[in-house]
XYZ file of C-alpha atoms in Angstrom:
763
model
C 1.909 233.620 -48.171
C -0.673 231.164 -49.318
C -4.326 231.798 -48.900
C -4.834 230.138 -45.532
C -2.005 231.919 -43.738
C -2.536 235.246 -45.484
C -6.227 235.249 -44.545
C -5.422 234.715 -40.868
C -2.712 237.387 -41.075
C -5.201 239.964 -42.371
C -7.798 238.814 -39.833
C -5.364 239.383 -36.970
C -4.468 242.858 -38.241
C -8.142 243.831 -38.439
C -9.012 242.248 -35.091
C -6.074 243.885 -33.297
C -6.895 247.267 -34.813
C -10.562 246.915 -33.837
C -9.705 246.036 -30.233
C -7.246 248.917 -29.971
C -9.794 251.372 -31.384
C -12.425 250.124 -28.953
C -10.048 250.724 -26.041
C -9.204 254.319 -26.989
C -12.014 255.897 -24.902
C -11.075 253.730 -21.932
C -7.451 254.882 -21.828
C -8.327 258.389 -20.701
C -9.506 256.923 -17.379
C -6.419 254.820 -16.744
C -4.023 256.113 -14.068
C -0.982 257.809 -15.520
C 1.326 255.517 -13.548
C -0.127 252.577 -15.477
C -0.042 254.175 -18.930
C 1.983 257.236 -19.829
C 0.236 259.437 -22.423
C 3.041 259.838 -24.921
C 1.955 260.837 -28.394
C -1.446 262.071 -27.205
C -0.059 264.550 -24.704
C 2.709 265.832 -26.943
C 0.277 266.244 -29.789
C -2.063 268.133 -27.497
C 0.846 270.356 -26.534
C 1.599 271.011 -30.209
C -1.979 272.091 -30.828
C -1.858 274.269 -27.739
C 1.322 275.937 -28.941
C 0.076 276.417 -32.470
C -3.627 277.202 -32.156
C -4.212 278.828 -28.769
C -0.916 280.610 -28.384
C -0.078 279.000 -25.061
C 3.618 279.795 -24.474
C 3.477 281.701 -27.763
C 4.675 285.035 -26.240
C 6.782 283.421 -23.565
C 9.023 281.061 -25.455
C 11.349 280.956 -22.462
C 8.906 278.597 -20.762
C 9.872 275.924 -23.270
C 13.534 276.769 -23.011
C 13.610 278.510 -26.391
C 14.320 282.096 -27.366
C 11.932 284.272 -29.318
C 14.444 284.467 -32.151
C 15.020 280.712 -32.193
C 11.711 279.056 -31.338
C 12.985 275.614 -32.343
C 16.171 274.550 -30.606
C 18.559 272.287 -32.494
C 17.970 269.541 -29.938
C 14.300 269.623 -30.763
C 15.154 269.127 -34.422
C 17.094 266.045 -33.413
C 14.073 264.498 -31.747
C 12.267 262.551 -34.481
C 10.131 260.726 -31.962
C 7.963 263.812 -31.463
C 7.489 265.497 -34.855
C 4.148 266.927 -33.808
C 5.794 268.885 -30.981
C 8.332 270.229 -33.427
C 5.500 271.305 -35.693
C 3.916 273.151 -32.793
C 7.115 274.923 -31.846
C 7.622 275.992 -35.456
C 3.965 277.025 -35.784
C 3.529 274.526 -38.611
C 0.410 272.454 -39.260
C 0.549 269.609 -36.772
C -0.873 266.148 -37.485
C -4.273 265.480 -36.043
C -4.784 263.192 -33.100
C -6.694 260.582 -35.179
C -3.825 260.469 -37.673
C -1.148 259.849 -35.049
C -3.318 257.430 -33.124
C -4.229 255.615 -36.341
C -0.573 255.139 -37.220
C 0.162 253.900 -33.722
C -2.706 251.400 -33.820
C -1.709 250.197 -37.294
C 1.891 249.544 -36.236
C 0.745 247.574 -33.208
C -1.788 245.570 -35.247
C 0.838 244.594 -37.819
C 3.249 243.685 -35.006
C 0.579 241.359 -33.576
C 0.157 239.692 -36.967
C 3.939 239.295 -37.246
C 3.786 237.216 -34.061
C 1.478 234.861 -35.962
C 3.974 234.570 -38.831
C 6.829 233.850 -36.427
C 4.702 231.227 -34.690
C 3.989 229.550 -38.036
C 7.649 228.584 -38.185
C 7.506 226.248 -35.194
C 3.929 225.488 -34.097
C 0.771 224.481 -35.994
C -1.104 227.266 -37.707
C -3.985 227.305 -35.208
C -1.602 227.631 -32.297
C 0.263 230.396 -34.093
C -3.073 232.147 -34.546
C -3.761 231.660 -30.827
C -0.410 233.336 -30.072
C -1.564 236.321 -32.108
C -4.839 236.436 -30.192
C -2.955 236.338 -26.903
C -0.932 239.322 -28.041
C -4.116 241.260 -28.771
C -5.265 240.905 -25.160
C -1.818 240.943 -23.530
C -2.057 243.349 -20.600
C 1.160 245.224 -21.350
C 0.163 245.768 -24.972
C -3.420 246.699 -24.107
C -2.198 249.363 -21.703
C 0.643 250.843 -23.726
C -0.199 250.216 -27.388
C -2.481 253.261 -27.560
C -0.335 255.422 -25.323
C 3.409 255.181 -25.935
C 4.498 255.603 -29.537
C 8.129 254.740 -28.816
C 7.238 251.366 -27.296
C 4.878 250.566 -30.157
C 7.537 251.401 -32.747
C 10.221 249.452 -30.877
C 7.942 246.415 -30.548
C 7.051 246.522 -34.247
C 10.686 246.759 -35.333
C 11.822 243.910 -33.080
C 8.963 241.680 -34.271
C 9.790 242.512 -37.873
C 13.486 241.746 -37.371
C 12.778 238.390 -35.719
C 10.346 237.352 -38.457
C 12.814 238.326 -41.170
C 15.553 236.301 -39.510
C 13.439 233.213 -38.777
C 11.912 233.160 -42.263
C 15.269 233.853 -43.922
C 15.936 230.126 -43.706
C 12.994 229.593 -46.047
C 12.963 232.431 -48.538
C 15.360 235.127 -49.745
C 18.070 234.270 -47.191
C 20.472 237.102 -47.858
C 17.871 239.753 -48.599
C 15.780 239.078 -45.533
C 18.812 238.912 -43.277
C 19.950 242.314 -44.518
C 16.456 243.729 -43.987
C 16.580 242.355 -40.449
C 19.724 244.403 -39.908
C 17.922 247.527 -41.108
C 15.019 246.808 -38.740
C 17.413 246.390 -35.812
C 19.118 249.657 -36.701
C 15.791 251.469 -36.773
C 14.963 249.917 -33.398
C 18.252 251.311 -32.086
C 17.151 254.819 -33.061
C 14.061 254.328 -30.889
C 15.779 252.617 -27.975
C 19.539 252.003 -27.591
C 19.072 248.408 -26.461
C 17.865 247.607 -29.974
C 21.476 247.433 -31.104
C 22.185 244.597 -28.673
C 19.491 242.430 -30.253
C 21.901 241.667 -33.082
C 23.633 239.324 -30.597
C 20.757 236.796 -30.263
C 19.996 237.210 -33.969
C 23.601 236.439 -34.873
C 23.696 233.486 -32.474
C 20.525 232.076 -34.039
C 21.857 232.301 -37.585
C 25.287 230.938 -36.695
C 23.835 227.959 -34.826
C 21.638 227.283 -37.843
C 24.869 227.173 -39.869
C 23.801 230.247 -41.788
C 27.030 232.173 -41.554
C 26.450 234.348 -44.613
C 23.060 235.422 -43.288
C 24.529 236.285 -39.892
C 27.247 238.310 -41.586
C 24.633 240.128 -43.680
C 22.569 241.063 -40.633
C 25.488 242.145 -38.461
C 27.231 244.025 -41.279
C 24.172 246.075 -42.190
C 23.532 246.821 -38.523
C 27.139 247.865 -37.923
C 27.250 250.145 -40.975
C 24.058 251.971 -40.051
C 24.624 251.995 -36.301
C 26.582 255.303 -36.021
C 23.746 257.237 -37.645
C 21.135 255.523 -35.488
C 23.147 256.157 -32.338
C 23.543 259.841 -33.216
C 19.804 260.165 -33.676
C 19.222 258.428 -30.367
C 21.589 260.793 -28.559
C 19.645 263.691 -30.041
C 16.433 262.217 -28.700
C 17.954 261.919 -25.248
C 19.290 265.491 -25.264
C 16.111 266.996 -26.655
C 14.045 265.213 -24.036
C 14.872 267.848 -21.408
C 13.546 270.661 -23.554
C 10.283 268.885 -24.126
C 9.839 267.678 -20.588
C 9.409 271.194 -19.251
C 6.873 272.164 -21.898
C 5.111 268.833 -21.586
C 4.727 268.910 -17.813
C 3.575 272.513 -17.669
C 1.095 271.902 -20.452
C -0.350 268.982 -18.479
C -0.939 271.342 -15.586
C -2.507 273.978 -17.837
C -4.823 271.557 -19.613
C -5.990 270.000 -16.364
C -6.379 273.377 -14.670
C -8.394 274.642 -17.635
C -10.990 271.942 -17.024
C -11.439 273.112 -13.435
C -11.388 276.814 -14.358
C -13.856 276.334 -17.221
C -16.342 274.604 -14.937
C -15.907 277.150 -12.149
C -16.223 280.281 -14.316
C -18.556 278.970 -17.004
C -16.154 279.672 -19.869
C -14.863 277.478 -22.663
C -11.865 275.265 -22.152
C -9.930 277.072 -24.888
C -10.511 280.436 -23.191
C -9.505 278.962 -19.844
C -6.282 277.631 -21.353
C -5.529 281.021 -22.916
C -5.945 282.882 -19.618
C -3.923 280.340 -17.682
C -1.170 280.423 -20.281
C -0.876 284.197 -20.014
C -0.822 283.992 -16.222
C 1.823 281.279 -16.294
C 4.026 283.295 -18.648
C 3.637 286.435 -16.525
C 4.673 284.602 -13.363
C 7.497 282.594 -14.955
C 10.754 282.855 -12.963
C 12.894 283.174 -16.103
C 14.704 281.073 -18.644
C 16.599 278.896 -16.183
C 15.899 275.715 -18.119
C 18.013 273.350 -16.012
C 16.344 274.346 -12.729
C 12.853 274.210 -14.173
C 13.494 270.882 -15.905
C 14.687 269.332 -12.666
C 11.603 270.633 -10.892
C 9.233 269.530 -13.635
C 10.508 265.979 -13.338
C 8.516 265.762 -10.116
C 5.006 266.597 -11.226
C 3.095 267.672 -8.138
C 3.116 270.361 -5.486
C 6.885 271.117 -5.831
C 6.294 272.357 -9.379
C 3.935 275.038 -8.075
C 6.708 276.781 -6.141
C 7.964 278.064 -9.480
C 4.666 279.807 -10.141
C 3.659 282.202 -7.373
C 1.074 284.806 -8.052
C -2.089 284.781 -10.105
C -1.729 281.265 -11.551
C -0.866 279.512 -8.277
C -4.417 278.682 -7.249
C -5.409 277.277 -10.642
C -2.166 275.380 -11.009
C -2.673 273.943 -7.548
C -6.019 272.533 -8.634
C -4.481 271.093 -11.785
C -1.608 269.634 -9.809
C -4.146 267.875 -7.607
C -5.671 266.282 -10.681
C -2.390 265.470 -12.388
C -0.885 264.117 -9.211
C -3.942 261.990 -8.693
C -3.495 260.473 -12.139
C 0.275 260.170 -12.151
C 1.533 260.195 -8.558
C -1.470 258.921 -6.680
C 0.424 257.269 -3.883
C 2.700 260.275 -3.414
C -0.296 262.568 -3.072
C -2.020 260.367 -0.534
C 1.227 260.094 1.386
C 1.562 263.889 1.287
C -1.991 264.452 2.482
C -1.591 261.890 5.234
C 1.621 263.378 6.600
C 1.388 265.976 9.411
C 1.568 269.393 7.868
C 1.042 268.017 4.393
C -2.197 269.901 3.837
C -0.575 273.084 5.145
C 2.226 272.728 2.605
C -0.298 272.504 -0.211
C -2.437 275.371 1.063
C 0.582 277.605 1.579
C 1.063 277.798 -2.176
C -2.269 279.510 -2.689
C -5.820 279.565 -1.530
C -6.316 275.887 -2.295
C -9.350 273.800 -1.453
C -10.286 273.672 2.196
C -10.615 269.875 2.078
C -8.024 268.300 -0.239
C -9.215 264.794 0.655
C -12.697 265.646 -0.610
C -11.220 266.779 -3.904
C -9.224 263.566 -4.193
C -12.417 261.584 -3.683
C -14.270 263.595 -6.305
C -11.535 263.174 -8.883
C -11.147 259.422 -8.290
C -14.849 258.765 -8.702
C -15.458 256.469 -11.678
C -11.807 255.584 -12.286
C -10.753 251.937 -12.345
C -8.899 250.492 -9.417
C -5.136 250.630 -9.822
C -4.819 247.592 -7.571
C -7.199 245.615 -9.782
C -5.294 246.545 -12.932
C -1.965 245.646 -11.395
C -3.352 242.352 -10.058
C -4.620 241.360 -13.501
C -1.289 242.264 -15.050
C 0.710 240.324 -12.458
C -1.437 237.188 -12.826
C -1.355 237.414 -16.619
C 2.413 237.808 -16.676
C 2.905 234.982 -14.203
C 1.000 232.595 -16.481
C 2.921 233.708 -19.572
C 6.285 233.580 -17.821
C 5.569 230.097 -16.503
C 4.614 228.972 -19.987
C 7.687 230.628 -21.474
C 9.901 228.832 -18.970
C 8.349 225.534 -20.036
C 8.840 226.523 -23.668
C 12.508 227.334 -23.114
C 13.019 223.998 -21.348
C 11.289 222.162 -24.208
C 13.493 223.903 -26.768
C 16.574 222.903 -24.809
C 15.307 219.342 -24.377
C 14.863 219.052 -28.126
C 18.306 220.588 -28.633
C 16.921 223.579 -30.517
C 19.882 225.668 -29.399
C 19.480 228.229 -32.173
C 15.955 229.050 -31.007
C 17.057 229.121 -27.367
C 19.767 231.587 -28.313
C 17.350 233.802 -30.223
C 14.488 234.059 -27.746
C 16.128 233.644 -24.352
C 19.012 235.975 -25.194
C 16.552 238.539 -26.535
C 14.740 238.560 -23.204
C 18.073 239.032 -21.445
C 19.380 241.901 -23.583
C 16.077 243.820 -23.670
C 14.938 243.384 -20.079
C 18.351 242.933 -18.462
C 19.640 246.539 -18.675
C 16.441 247.878 -17.116
C 16.726 245.544 -14.125
C 12.957 245.239 -13.890
C 10.630 242.335 -13.584
C 8.742 241.631 -16.782
C 5.621 243.287 -15.490
C 5.423 246.768 -16.987
C 5.887 248.844 -20.111
C 9.443 247.583 -20.600
C 7.987 244.104 -21.172
C 5.863 245.248 -24.095
C 8.619 245.060 -26.761
C 9.389 241.442 -25.838
C 5.858 240.383 -24.948
C 5.725 238.480 -28.233
C 8.785 236.451 -27.190
C 7.198 235.539 -23.866
C 3.927 234.639 -25.599
C 5.565 232.491 -28.281
C 7.625 230.600 -25.729
C 4.518 230.145 -23.597
C 2.436 228.840 -26.493
C 5.257 226.545 -27.561
C 5.625 225.194 -24.037
C 1.899 224.552 -23.538
C 1.572 223.028 -26.995
C 4.462 220.612 -26.604
C 3.271 219.479 -23.181
C -0.312 218.972 -24.367
C 0.695 217.241 -27.594
C 2.917 214.861 -25.653
C 0.255 214.220 -23.024
C -2.659 213.608 -25.342
C -0.645 211.600 -27.837
C -2.542 213.062 -30.730
C -3.057 210.866 -33.756
C -0.947 213.224 -35.772
C 1.914 211.919 -33.670
C 5.254 213.242 -34.670
C 3.728 215.605 -37.216
C 2.490 217.675 -34.282
C 6.072 218.232 -33.138
C 7.972 221.470 -33.384
C 8.341 222.597 -36.942
C 11.334 224.879 -37.061
C 11.064 223.835 -40.673
C 13.727 223.861 -43.343
C 11.488 224.185 -46.382
C 12.744 224.747 -49.881
C 12.387 228.346 -51.121
C 9.388 227.537 -53.296
C 7.395 226.239 -50.389
C 7.658 229.260 -48.126
C 6.509 229.679 -44.586
C 2.842 229.632 -45.507
C 3.210 226.110 -46.880
C 4.686 224.977 -43.596
C 1.766 226.612 -41.781
C -0.810 224.943 -43.989
C 0.750 221.502 -43.819
C 1.281 221.675 -40.067
C -2.268 222.901 -39.618
C -3.568 219.967 -41.632
C -1.598 217.455 -39.565
C -2.725 219.074 -36.337
C -6.349 219.095 -37.473
C -6.159 215.402 -38.321
C -4.764 214.681 -34.914
C -7.516 216.550 -33.116
C -10.256 214.927 -35.182
C -8.958 211.455 -34.537
C -8.197 211.754 -30.832
C -9.448 209.131 -28.469
C -11.495 211.426 -26.262
C -12.379 214.162 -28.766
C -10.086 216.486 -26.826
C -11.097 220.083 -26.393
C -8.115 222.391 -26.366
C -9.308 225.559 -24.735
C -7.495 228.862 -25.090
C -9.621 231.432 -23.360
C -8.768 234.301 -25.635
C -11.491 236.867 -25.923
C -14.065 234.117 -25.408
C -12.699 231.762 -28.068
C -12.856 228.015 -27.494
C -11.304 225.572 -29.922
C -13.401 222.409 -29.876
C -12.239 219.141 -31.333
C -14.405 217.835 -34.140
C -16.493 214.786 -33.420
C -15.194 211.494 -34.800
C -17.285 209.747 -37.478
C -19.470 206.841 -36.579
C -18.105 203.286 -36.513
C -20.370 202.094 -39.324
C -18.876 204.653 -41.724
C -15.290 203.454 -41.336
C -13.491 201.189 -43.796
C -10.121 199.479 -43.562
C -7.125 200.198 -45.754
C -6.836 197.578 -48.548
C -3.143 196.959 -47.800
C -2.952 196.748 -43.999
C -5.606 196.156 -41.332
C -5.936 196.374 -37.545
C -4.176 194.125 -35.059
C -6.513 191.483 -33.546
C -7.047 193.293 -30.213
C -7.657 196.710 -31.755
C -10.535 198.393 -33.532
C -10.701 201.206 -36.061
C -12.177 204.274 -34.348
C -11.553 207.082 -36.817
C -10.462 207.560 -40.377
C -9.414 210.422 -42.618
C -8.830 209.206 -46.172
C -8.006 211.363 -49.176
C -8.178 210.555 -52.866
C -5.021 212.573 -53.346
C -2.847 214.069 -50.644
C 0.746 214.177 -49.454
C 2.606 213.030 -46.362
C 6.248 213.365 -45.285
C 7.758 209.932 -44.664
C 11.142 209.149 -43.162
C 13.262 207.206 -45.679
C 16.244 206.480 -43.436
C 18.173 209.576 -44.522
C 15.617 212.329 -44.156
C 12.037 213.297 -44.900
C 10.531 212.835 -48.354
C 7.198 214.106 -49.597
C 5.075 211.252 -50.980
C 1.923 212.053 -52.942
C -0.944 209.794 -53.862
C -4.037 208.191 -52.387
C -3.810 208.491 -48.606
C -5.352 206.422 -45.822
C -5.106 207.767 -42.276
C -6.474 205.351 -39.661
C -6.600 205.501 -35.886
C -6.939 202.309 -33.861
C -7.806 201.825 -30.185
C -7.673 198.844 -27.896
C -10.932 196.893 -27.714
C -12.677 196.826 -24.378
C -11.386 193.952 -22.265
C -8.618 193.065 -24.731
C -4.978 192.612 -23.804
C -2.899 195.662 -24.604
C 0.184 195.270 -26.772
C 3.343 197.230 -26.097
C 4.499 199.978 -28.431
C 7.343 197.742 -29.579
C 4.907 194.906 -30.313
C 2.714 197.211 -32.404
C 5.681 198.433 -34.427
C 7.140 194.946 -34.973
C 3.753 193.592 -36.076
C 3.537 196.056 -38.971
C 7.251 195.873 -39.764
C 6.856 192.119 -40.272
C 3.694 192.653 -42.331
C 5.610 195.039 -44.578
C 8.448 192.562 -45.048
C 5.937 189.807 -45.805
C 4.856 191.579 -49.004
C 8.446 192.165 -50.072
C 8.747 195.647 -48.612
C 11.667 197.448 -47.000
C 11.566 198.732 -43.421
C 13.322 202.108 -43.343
C 13.089 202.673 -39.580
C 11.773 200.569 -36.712
C 12.434 202.390 -33.462
C 13.284 205.842 -32.141
C 14.522 208.437 -34.609
C 17.527 210.444 -33.429
C 19.529 213.260 -34.970
C 18.982 216.320 -37.109
C 17.962 214.216 -40.107
C 14.739 213.326 -38.275
C 13.595 216.970 -38.123
C 10.138 216.932 -36.483
C 10.334 213.130 -36.114
C 13.192 213.483 -33.632
C 12.650 211.549 -30.415
C 9.623 209.630 -31.704
C 9.345 205.841 -31.978
C 7.626 204.678 -35.162
C 7.806 202.389 -38.183
C 8.279 203.642 -41.723
C 8.771 201.630 -44.889
C 7.728 201.042 -48.473
C 6.825 198.180 -50.760
C 5.747 197.504 -54.341
C 2.452 195.759 -54.884
C 0.411 195.342 -58.064
C 2.714 197.763 -59.840
C 2.206 200.480 -57.236
C 4.553 201.901 -54.608
C 3.085 201.666 -51.106
C 4.419 203.725 -48.172
C 3.526 202.825 -44.579
C 3.919 204.665 -41.280
C 2.871 203.389 -37.843
C 2.998 205.622 -34.751
C 1.990 204.035 -31.396
C 0.626 206.151 -28.538
C -0.195 205.777 -24.856
C 2.170 202.821 -24.330
C 0.472 200.875 -27.112
C -3.150 201.527 -26.122
C -3.751 203.123 -29.522
C -1.829 203.866 -32.681
C -2.082 205.644 -36.001
C -1.482 204.169 -39.426
C -0.789 206.280 -42.509
C -0.586 204.613 -45.923
C 0.062 206.366 -49.220
C -0.381 204.617 -52.540
C 2.079 206.518 -54.641
C 0.920 207.344 -58.096
C 3.419 207.285 -60.912
C 3.778 210.461 -62.930
C 0.980 210.402 -65.485
C 1.073 212.219 -68.762
C -1.860 212.996 -71.006
C -0.506 213.245 -74.543
C -2.001 213.524 -77.995
C -0.514 213.369 -81.455
C -1.416 216.982 -82.165
C -0.043 218.135 -78.818
C 3.244 216.330 -79.385
C 3.623 217.877 -82.828
C 2.861 221.369 -81.506
C 5.504 220.985 -78.776
C 8.086 219.753 -81.275
C 7.400 222.643 -83.629
C 7.559 225.167 -80.789
C 10.559 223.939 -78.785
C 12.160 221.295 -80.965
C 11.788 218.651 -78.269
C 9.202 217.150 -75.938
C 9.603 215.038 -72.772
C 7.732 211.758 -72.346
C 7.327 210.089 -68.974
C 7.237 206.450 -69.922
C 7.226 203.947 -67.082
C 9.848 201.188 -67.140
C 10.476 198.314 -64.780
C 12.995 199.264 -62.078
C 16.564 199.243 -63.449
C 15.288 197.699 -66.674
C 14.325 198.817 -70.165
C 10.973 197.003 -70.285
C 8.118 199.432 -71.022
C 5.181 198.971 -68.639
C 1.715 198.398 -70.136
C 0.324 201.609 -68.617
C 2.634 203.619 -70.898
C 1.309 202.031 -74.090
C -1.104 204.940 -74.768
C 1.892 207.310 -74.951
C 3.607 205.081 -77.544
C 0.387 204.937 -79.570
C 0.149 208.739 -79.713
C 3.768 209.007 -80.897
C 3.022 206.449 -83.603
C -0.043 208.421 -84.691
C 1.966 211.644 -84.883
C 4.686 210.025 -87.012
C 2.175 208.464 -89.372
C 0.376 211.795 -89.827
C 3.701 213.533 -90.548
C 5.745 211.194 -92.774
C 8.503 213.754 -93.226
C 9.238 214.000 -89.508
C 12.384 212.316 -88.133
C 13.175 212.030 -84.428
C 16.054 211.388 -82.080
C 14.815 209.392 -79.071
C 16.972 210.375 -76.084
C 16.901 208.653 -72.698
C 17.581 210.358 -69.339
C 17.839 209.081 -65.751
C 18.118 210.524 -62.262
C 21.391 210.609 -60.318
C 20.819 207.352 -58.431
C 23.700 204.967 -59.125
C 26.881 205.495 -61.115
C 27.119 207.694 -64.186
C 28.241 204.780 -66.399
C 25.352 202.598 -65.315
C 22.828 205.390 -65.828
C 24.165 206.179 -69.299
C 23.863 202.539 -70.335
C 20.354 202.259 -68.856
C 19.164 205.404 -70.618
C 20.576 204.100 -73.929
C 18.727 200.810 -73.484
C 15.450 202.587 -72.719
C 15.785 204.875 -75.737
C 16.334 201.808 -77.922
C 13.288 200.137 -76.340
C 11.118 203.097 -77.341
C 12.528 203.025 -80.895
C 11.837 199.292 -81.078
C 8.237 199.844 -79.934
C 7.719 202.495 -82.622
C 9.255 200.318 -85.353
C 7.056 197.412 -84.248
C 4.055 199.695 -84.765
C 4.998 200.326 -88.406
C 7.324 203.339 -88.258
C 10.365 203.262 -90.540
C 13.466 202.776 -88.411
C 15.448 205.117 -90.677
C 13.416 208.021 -89.280
C 14.512 207.218 -85.712
C 17.741 207.177 -83.714
C 18.428 206.305 -80.051
C 20.740 208.195 -77.665
C 21.354 207.754 -73.923
C 22.482 210.741 -71.808
C 22.120 209.155 -68.374
C 22.163 211.730 -65.564
C 24.024 214.430 -67.490
C 21.045 216.647 -68.385
C 18.721 216.968 -65.359
C 15.701 219.253 -65.528
C 15.040 219.228 -61.752
C 16.823 218.845 -58.419
C 17.947 215.238 -57.898
C 17.927 215.697 -54.109
C 14.116 215.419 -53.978
C 11.853 212.538 -54.956
C 9.791 214.761 -57.239
C 12.939 216.055 -58.901
C 14.246 212.562 -59.567
C 10.891 211.558 -61.063
C 11.030 214.541 -63.422
C 14.553 213.610 -64.526
C 13.569 210.033 -65.430
C 12.262 210.742 -68.918
C 12.534 210.046 -72.617
C 12.749 213.043 -74.913
C 11.777 213.234 -78.563
C 14.080 215.661 -80.357
C 13.256 216.917 -83.840
C 16.037 216.139 -86.335
């Protein structure tokens, strides 16, 4: 990643981690029905088993035998290594360590959303998607609580990023890594295996068959092992459920007992553990597991005797946190209080205890309402995003994201409103951001025009995704700075407001020297660069043109007659033809070759003037009420040479390339290349024993025979110039190779420029 994207990536990781750490104290007050304490509770159980001896002398409570304290199913449960450590009486990881790992995974997953977004929206919007993930309700609630969901979310995000970016860098390697990530996700949750379907569809629709094969093959090879591990997790879950649920009761009861008797919590847990073991009904694991699945008053029937009263109190607290509605329903039913009291000498007024325990806890209704509203907004945005993708015929992206929502959420048959939405929350957010962005960019008609369109970019490997982010960000920034109303795009994300920069004053603006405003329009903003690059449409595809850049935005004068978009385009197309230029497109661009220009009406062309290549682009907006003009004065490849430098290169490599400018399709040396000839003359005069072969090369434009003849003529022209300067012709020879020895890719403009050269070869 380049500096801009990498900085935002690190910033998102740090910001997400900071927010998650700040929310840790708050999670202990959240109702258990809203957030299930996963790693925290199991880790607490491990410490209880290891340090305080709870269940230590009554291994049957956990379904184990004294001789075999760690059942084989527990070994096959990698999701809870800290519980295994407790059962084996091994040092268990500390709570900060486990929580730190969980927070780190979630923070990196948030930043991965930013990287995925960089592939199809401007960098600032991709960053906004990351910010939305930080405050997404599902992630806020579950990221600190459920390790399995955090791991599954991280692995899915990683797989999607690897697949999307595989079109840019390391195609085969990243696709194979995506398969490994999907396999790991399968070990956490079986539905992870099904995600290879949308991934494969995406790659196949992008005509990346080898990448799809790499992903699916790796996933298929590793799947049996992952599925075996997952089955072990499922089987071992029963063993842990009994220990987990009983430990919840003991820990909660210890708080009540410690307060009532004035003893420490550890001592209270020890006494309760001994009482629970003494009153255990035996090692009937299946019966106890079934009972433990319903945490509440039914569990207490298994524990008559000394521990009943304390466990009743703990059940009140646990039920309040986890089964609040069930408890209130129980207490409100005739005979409900009698059922509770019959299990022991419980509190005389259960309703009073419920009130005391609920004091200070947040409203479940409020939390659910916030989550529902939040999800409704995101789902609406994602629907718009999916429609926009389909409208732009981005079927590969539709297959990836929409199918992923189907395969992950479909089997659970739930609305996307709870913990099962967390793993695909990034998909919903990205679709939502894409939908809002496309609608806003179309509505505001930003001066960046088509460059603000979706950038499911097909960059060359050297560019990378970060380059796409940076270039898209620059185009988007230009658009916002030059907008007619100084638009403020507000994303209320943790109080952030993105404000459009104010346009410069009218008296500071200057016209482009090649093209000016139409009579009824005035220049309202300008963003000129001494050296920059812009992607122009050349009739076949997009080419990167570098040089001096003028970016102008024009608006209709007050009271003037508005021209149509067609009139604006034809005006500049005719102006381009008037100076001998070529119009490459004058209308709406259609087809895959247009890339982000697809569906946009604009003018693009080029001309030669005063020995310079001029590129023009006109994009009308708002039915012709305003338009943007981009002009690039292309600079020819310049070369700073010296006699000593030429000699050093010849001695080191035996040859040196000269970029001498000739008239198009001719062998006439342009005056601006005279300094290069002079330096070659100086080198030859300083080294009278040096003889050279002057060899001409061309790009691949035209036929091979024509290029070979042209390169021969240009080599002879250089020899003639050297002889005219006093160099003995016997020391020189001329050879033309044409297009046979390229040094760069002829499919790009920069590559063709590098191939058009004259080489001096030491004889």
